[in-house]
Amino acid sequence: MASRTAVRTAAIAGLGGFAVIFGLAELSRISGALFIIAPFGASCVLVFGAPASPLAQPRNVIGGHLVSTAIGLATFAVLGATPLALGIGVGLAIAAMLLTRTTHPPAGADPIVVALAGASWPFLLTPVLAGSVAIVLASVAYHQAVTGVVYPARG
């Protein structure tokens, strides 16, 4: 059985993820614009559940989503929503995130999301940039106010 501390830590991390995803979904509903994509749920796992991880740092969250989505948009524009586009998009996204030091595993799914949604270049700004920045800003505030964990990690 999990310790009381582990249960509390898990609940607090889950509450942070809930708050961000609920907020982005509600903003999407109210505005009629898309502010959320499925990989953001996995981003929340990292920023709230493992905030000290290098993969959870703002550069990785925002940069990883931007790099991967841009690659997904380019491969989709050239190849359409084909199996080849999905494979090339994910492969190039992995390589580009490693080369730019923006590795963020949830962003590896972004080229798939782009192709399956039939997204166009504005998708890079909304929901990807707006949503990833919102996740980072919300997690900074949440950790400061609720957990006391220093996020982003220093060092």
PDB file of C-alpha atoms in Angstrom:
ATOM      1  CA  MET A   1       0.000   0.000   0.000  1.00  0.00           C
ATOM      2  CA  ALA A   2       1.242   3.487  -0.835  1.00  0.00           C
ATOM      3  CA  SER A   3       2.356   5.730   1.981  1.00  0.00           C
ATOM      4  CA  ARG A   4       0.261   8.701   3.009  1.00  0.00           C
ATOM      5  CA  THR A   5       2.969  11.006   1.598  1.00  0.00           C
ATOM      6  CA  ALA A   6       2.936   9.206  -1.765  1.00  0.00           C
ATOM      7  CA  VAL A   7      -0.849   9.431  -1.954  1.00  0.00           C
ATOM      8  CA  ARG A   8      -0.745  13.139  -1.111  1.00  0.00           C
ATOM      9  CA  THR A   9       1.981  13.814  -3.704  1.00  0.00           C
ATOM     10  CA  ALA A  10       0.054  11.888  -6.357  1.00  0.00           C
ATOM     11  CA  ALA A  11      -3.188  13.688  -5.550  1.00  0.00           C
ATOM     12  CA  ILE A  12      -1.527  17.092  -5.715  1.00  0.00           C
ATOM     13  CA  ALA A  13       0.092  16.252  -9.073  1.00  0.00           C
ATOM     14  CA  GLY A  14      -3.223  14.966 -10.378  1.00  0.00           C
ATOM     15  CA  LEU A  15      -4.986  18.122  -9.236  1.00  0.00           C
ATOM     16  CA  GLY A  16      -2.463  20.240 -11.139  1.00  0.00           C
ATOM     17  CA  GLY A  17      -3.021  18.237 -14.317  1.00  0.00           C
ATOM     18  CA  PHE A  18      -6.774  18.454 -13.835  1.00  0.00           C
ATOM     19  CA  ALA A  19      -6.658  22.229 -13.414  1.00  0.00           C
ATOM     20  CA  VAL A  20      -4.607  22.845 -16.563  1.00  0.00           C
ATOM     21  CA  ILE A  21      -6.492  20.447 -18.833  1.00  0.00           C
ATOM     22  CA  PHE A  22      -9.858  21.619 -17.510  1.00  0.00           C
ATOM     23  CA  GLY A  23      -8.813  25.240 -18.043  1.00  0.00           C
ATOM     24  CA  LEU A  24      -7.624  24.655 -21.613  1.00  0.00           C
ATOM     25  CA  ALA A  25     -10.731  22.629 -22.457  1.00  0.00           C
ATOM     26  CA  GLU A  26     -13.016  25.259 -20.942  1.00  0.00           C
ATOM     27  CA  LEU A  27     -11.180  28.031 -22.811  1.00  0.00           C
ATOM     28  CA  SER A  28     -11.675  26.055 -26.018  1.00  0.00           C
ATOM     29  CA  ARG A  29     -15.386  25.627 -25.279  1.00  0.00           C
ATOM     30  CA  ILE A  30     -15.954  29.268 -24.430  1.00  0.00           C
ATOM     31  CA  SER A  31     -13.883  30.752 -27.254  1.00  0.00           C
ATOM     32  CA  GLY A  32     -14.688  28.257 -29.985  1.00  0.00           C
ATOM     33  CA  ALA A  33     -10.938  28.050 -30.699  1.00  0.00           C
ATOM     34  CA  LEU A  34      -8.818  24.996 -30.066  1.00  0.00           C
ATOM     35  CA  PHE A  35      -6.441  25.347 -27.091  1.00  0.00           C
ATOM     36  CA  ILE A  36      -5.882  21.690 -26.277  1.00  0.00           C
ATOM     37  CA  ILE A  37      -4.425  18.585 -27.910  1.00  0.00           C
ATOM     38  CA  ALA A  38      -4.106  15.087 -26.479  1.00  0.00           C
ATOM     39  CA  PRO A  39      -0.311  15.235 -25.940  1.00  0.00           C
ATOM     40  CA  PHE A  40      -0.874  18.060 -23.435  1.00  0.00           C
ATOM     41  CA  GLY A  41      -2.209  15.461 -20.990  1.00  0.00           C
ATOM     42  CA  ALA A  42       1.130  13.680 -21.131  1.00  0.00           C
ATOM     43  CA  SER A  43       2.948  17.013 -20.783  1.00  0.00           C
ATOM     44  CA  CYS A  44       1.026  17.544 -17.547  1.00  0.00           C
ATOM     45  CA  VAL A  45       2.243  14.170 -16.263  1.00  0.00           C
ATOM     46  CA  LEU A  46       5.789  15.472 -16.566  1.00  0.00           C
ATOM     47  CA  VAL A  47       5.374  19.044 -15.307  1.00  0.00           C
ATOM     48  CA  PHE A  48       3.220  18.069 -12.319  1.00  0.00           C
ATOM     49  CA  GLY A  49       4.433  14.530 -11.610  1.00  0.00           C
ATOM     50  CA  ALA A  50       8.148  14.898 -12.370  1.00  0.00           C
ATOM     51  CA  PRO A  51       8.854  18.645 -12.346  1.00  0.00           C
ATOM     52  CA  ALA A  52      12.596  18.195 -11.766  1.00  0.00           C
ATOM     53  CA  SER A  53      12.979  16.049 -14.890  1.00  0.00           C
ATOM     54  CA  PRO A  54      14.929  17.652 -17.729  1.00  0.00           C
ATOM     55  CA  LEU A  55      12.074  16.550 -20.005  1.00  0.00           C
ATOM     56  CA  ALA A  56       9.612  18.670 -17.992  1.00  0.00           C
ATOM     57  CA  GLN A  57      11.474  21.980 -18.235  1.00  0.00           C
ATOM     58  CA  PRO A  58       9.905  24.925 -20.080  1.00  0.00           C
ATOM     59  CA  ARG A  59      12.421  24.798 -22.937  1.00  0.00           C
ATOM     60  CA  ASN A  60      11.493  21.167 -23.514  1.00  0.00           C
ATOM     61  CA  VAL A  61       7.737  21.532 -23.109  1.00  0.00           C
ATOM     62  CA  ILE A  62       7.355  24.577 -25.339  1.00  0.00           C
ATOM     63  CA  GLY A  63      10.265  23.925 -27.689  1.00  0.00           C
ATOM     64  CA  GLY A  64       9.511  20.235 -28.083  1.00  0.00           C
ATOM     65  CA  HIS A  65       5.889  20.889 -29.011  1.00  0.00           C
ATOM     66  CA  LEU A  66       6.841  23.685 -31.431  1.00  0.00           C
ATOM     67  CA  VAL A  67       9.601  21.718 -33.161  1.00  0.00           C
ATOM     68  CA  SER A  68       7.545  18.537 -33.463  1.00  0.00           C
ATOM     69  CA  THR A  69       4.408  20.294 -34.628  1.00  0.00           C
ATOM     70  CA  ALA A  70       6.304  22.294 -37.258  1.00  0.00           C
ATOM     71  CA  ILE A  71       7.787  19.064 -38.585  1.00  0.00           C
ATOM     72  CA  GLY A  72       4.380  17.435 -38.538  1.00  0.00           C
ATOM     73  CA  LEU A  73       2.874  20.341 -40.457  1.00  0.00           C
ATOM     74  CA  ALA A  74       5.639  20.206 -43.063  1.00  0.00           C
ATOM     75  CA  THR A  75       5.394  16.448 -43.586  1.00  0.00           C
ATOM     76  CA  PHE A  76       1.608  16.635 -43.727  1.00  0.00           C
ATOM     77  CA  ALA A  77       1.788  19.468 -46.287  1.00  0.00           C
ATOM     78  CA  VAL A  78       4.076  17.403 -48.514  1.00  0.00           C
ATOM     79  CA  LEU A  79       2.805  13.861 -47.989  1.00  0.00           C
ATOM     80  CA  GLY A  80      -0.722  14.189 -46.609  1.00  0.00           C
ATOM     81  CA  ALA A  81      -2.069  11.980 -43.842  1.00  0.00           C
ATOM     82  CA  THR A  82      -0.234   8.893 -45.043  1.00  0.00           C
ATOM     83  CA  PRO A  83       1.602   6.226 -43.076  1.00  0.00           C
ATOM     84  CA  LEU A  84       4.831   7.527 -44.611  1.00  0.00           C
ATOM     85  CA  ALA A  85       4.085  11.071 -43.389  1.00  0.00           C
ATOM     86  CA  LEU A  86       3.353   9.792 -39.888  1.00  0.00           C
ATOM     87  CA  GLY A  87       6.569   7.793 -39.723  1.00  0.00           C
ATOM     88  CA  ILE A  88       8.748  10.508 -41.220  1.00  0.00           C
ATOM     89  CA  GLY A  89       7.108  13.164 -39.057  1.00  0.00           C
ATOM     90  CA  VAL A  90       7.692  11.310 -35.803  1.00  0.00           C
ATOM     91  CA  GLY A  91      11.217  10.239 -36.787  1.00  0.00           C
ATOM     92  CA  LEU A  92      12.242  13.753 -37.781  1.00  0.00           C
ATOM     93  CA  ALA A  93      10.594  15.197 -34.677  1.00  0.00           C
ATOM     94  CA  ILE A  94      12.631  12.889 -32.446  1.00  0.00           C
ATOM     95  CA  ALA A  95      15.858  13.789 -34.235  1.00  0.00           C
ATOM     96  CA  ALA A  96      15.089  17.515 -34.204  1.00  0.00           C
ATOM     97  CA  MET A  97      14.189  17.559 -30.510  1.00  0.00           C
ATOM     98  CA  LEU A  98      17.451  15.789 -29.686  1.00  0.00           C
ATOM     99  CA  LEU A  99      19.473  18.182 -31.842  1.00  0.00           C
ATOM    100  CA  THR A 100      17.795  21.286 -30.402  1.00  0.00           C
ATOM    101  CA  ARG A 101      17.915  20.005 -26.806  1.00  0.00           C
ATOM    102  CA  THR A 102      14.119  20.290 -26.572  1.00  0.00           C
ATOM    103  CA  THR A 103      13.300  16.617 -26.022  1.00  0.00           C
ATOM    104  CA  HIS A 104       9.792  16.261 -24.632  1.00  0.00           C
ATOM    105  CA  PRO A 105       8.331  12.768 -25.183  1.00  0.00           C
ATOM    106  CA  PRO A 106       4.664  13.872 -25.363  1.00  0.00           C
ATOM    107  CA  ALA A 107       5.585  16.120 -28.311  1.00  0.00           C
ATOM    108  CA  GLY A 108       6.624  13.051 -30.284  1.00  0.00           C
ATOM    109  CA  ALA A 109       2.909  12.509 -30.897  1.00  0.00           C
ATOM    110  CA  ASP A 110       2.377  15.961 -32.385  1.00  0.00           C
ATOM    111  CA  PRO A 111       3.086  14.986 -36.031  1.00  0.00           C
ATOM    112  CA  ILE A 112       0.453  12.264 -35.714  1.00  0.00           C
ATOM    113  CA  VAL A 113      -2.064  14.718 -34.247  1.00  0.00           C
ATOM    114  CA  VAL A 114      -1.347  17.186 -37.057  1.00  0.00           C
ATOM    115  CA  ALA A 115      -1.906  14.627 -39.813  1.00  0.00           C
ATOM    116  CA  LEU A 116      -5.001  13.043 -38.276  1.00  0.00           C
ATOM    117  CA  ALA A 117      -6.548  16.460 -37.603  1.00  0.00           C
ATOM    118  CA  GLY A 118      -5.671  17.765 -41.069  1.00  0.00           C
ATOM    119  CA  ALA A 119      -4.131  20.784 -39.372  1.00  0.00           C
ATOM    120  CA  SER A 120      -2.704  23.842 -41.103  1.00  0.00           C
ATOM    121  CA  TRP A 121       0.065  26.247 -40.074  1.00  0.00           C
ATOM    122  CA  PRO A 122      -2.045  28.337 -37.625  1.00  0.00           C
ATOM    123  CA  PHE A 123      -2.215  25.151 -35.501  1.00  0.00           C
ATOM    124  CA  LEU A 124       1.379  25.924 -34.512  1.00  0.00           C
ATOM    125  CA  LEU A 125       0.204  29.043 -32.664  1.00  0.00           C
ATOM    126  CA  THR A 126      -3.166  27.821 -31.425  1.00  0.00           C
ATOM    127  CA  PRO A 127      -3.356  25.341 -29.835  1.00  0.00           C
ATOM    128  CA  VAL A 128       0.328  24.364 -29.693  1.00  0.00           C
ATOM    129  CA  LEU A 129       2.190  27.518 -28.643  1.00  0.00           C
ATOM    130  CA  ALA A 130      -0.677  28.936 -26.585  1.00  0.00           C
ATOM    131  CA  GLY A 131      -1.360  25.632 -24.856  1.00  0.00           C
ATOM    132  CA  SER A 132       2.241  24.715 -24.105  1.00  0.00           C
ATOM    133  CA  VAL A 133       2.954  28.194 -22.715  1.00  0.00           C
ATOM    134  CA  ALA A 134      -0.200  27.937 -20.584  1.00  0.00           C
ATOM    135  CA  ILE A 135       0.955  24.566 -19.213  1.00  0.00           C
ATOM    136  CA  VAL A 136       4.337  26.001 -18.245  1.00  0.00           C
ATOM    137  CA  LEU A 137       2.948  29.195 -16.706  1.00  0.00           C
ATOM    138  CA  ALA A 138       0.272  27.314 -14.790  1.00  0.00           C
ATOM    139  CA  SER A 139       2.798  24.814 -13.469  1.00  0.00           C
ATOM    140  CA  VAL A 140       5.146  27.589 -12.323  1.00  0.00           C
ATOM    141  CA  ALA A 141       2.293  29.191 -10.386  1.00  0.00           C
ATOM    142  CA  TYR A 142       0.933  25.875  -9.108  1.00  0.00           C
ATOM    143  CA  HIS A 143       4.263  24.616  -7.812  1.00  0.00           C
ATOM    144  CA  GLN A 144       4.984  27.957  -6.169  1.00  0.00           C
ATOM    145  CA  ALA A 145       1.554  28.184  -4.515  1.00  0.00           C
ATOM    146  CA  VAL A 146       0.729  24.544  -3.787  1.00  0.00           C
ATOM    147  CA  THR A 147       3.696  22.183  -3.809  1.00  0.00           C
ATOM    148  CA  GLY A 148       6.614  24.415  -2.890  1.00  0.00           C
ATOM    149  CA  VAL A 149       8.671  22.650  -5.553  1.00  0.00           C
ATOM    150  CA  VAL A 150      11.003  24.930  -7.481  1.00  0.00           C
ATOM    151  CA  TYR A 151       9.833  24.840 -11.098  1.00  0.00           C
ATOM    152  CA  PRO A 152      11.473  25.299 -13.467  1.00  0.00           C
ATOM    153  CA  ALA A 153      14.302  23.301 -11.949  1.00  0.00           C
ATOM    154  CA  ARG A 154      17.502  25.199 -11.442  1.00  0.00           C
ATOM    155  CA  GLY A 155      20.858  23.686 -12.038  1.00  0.00           C
TER     156      GLY A 155
END
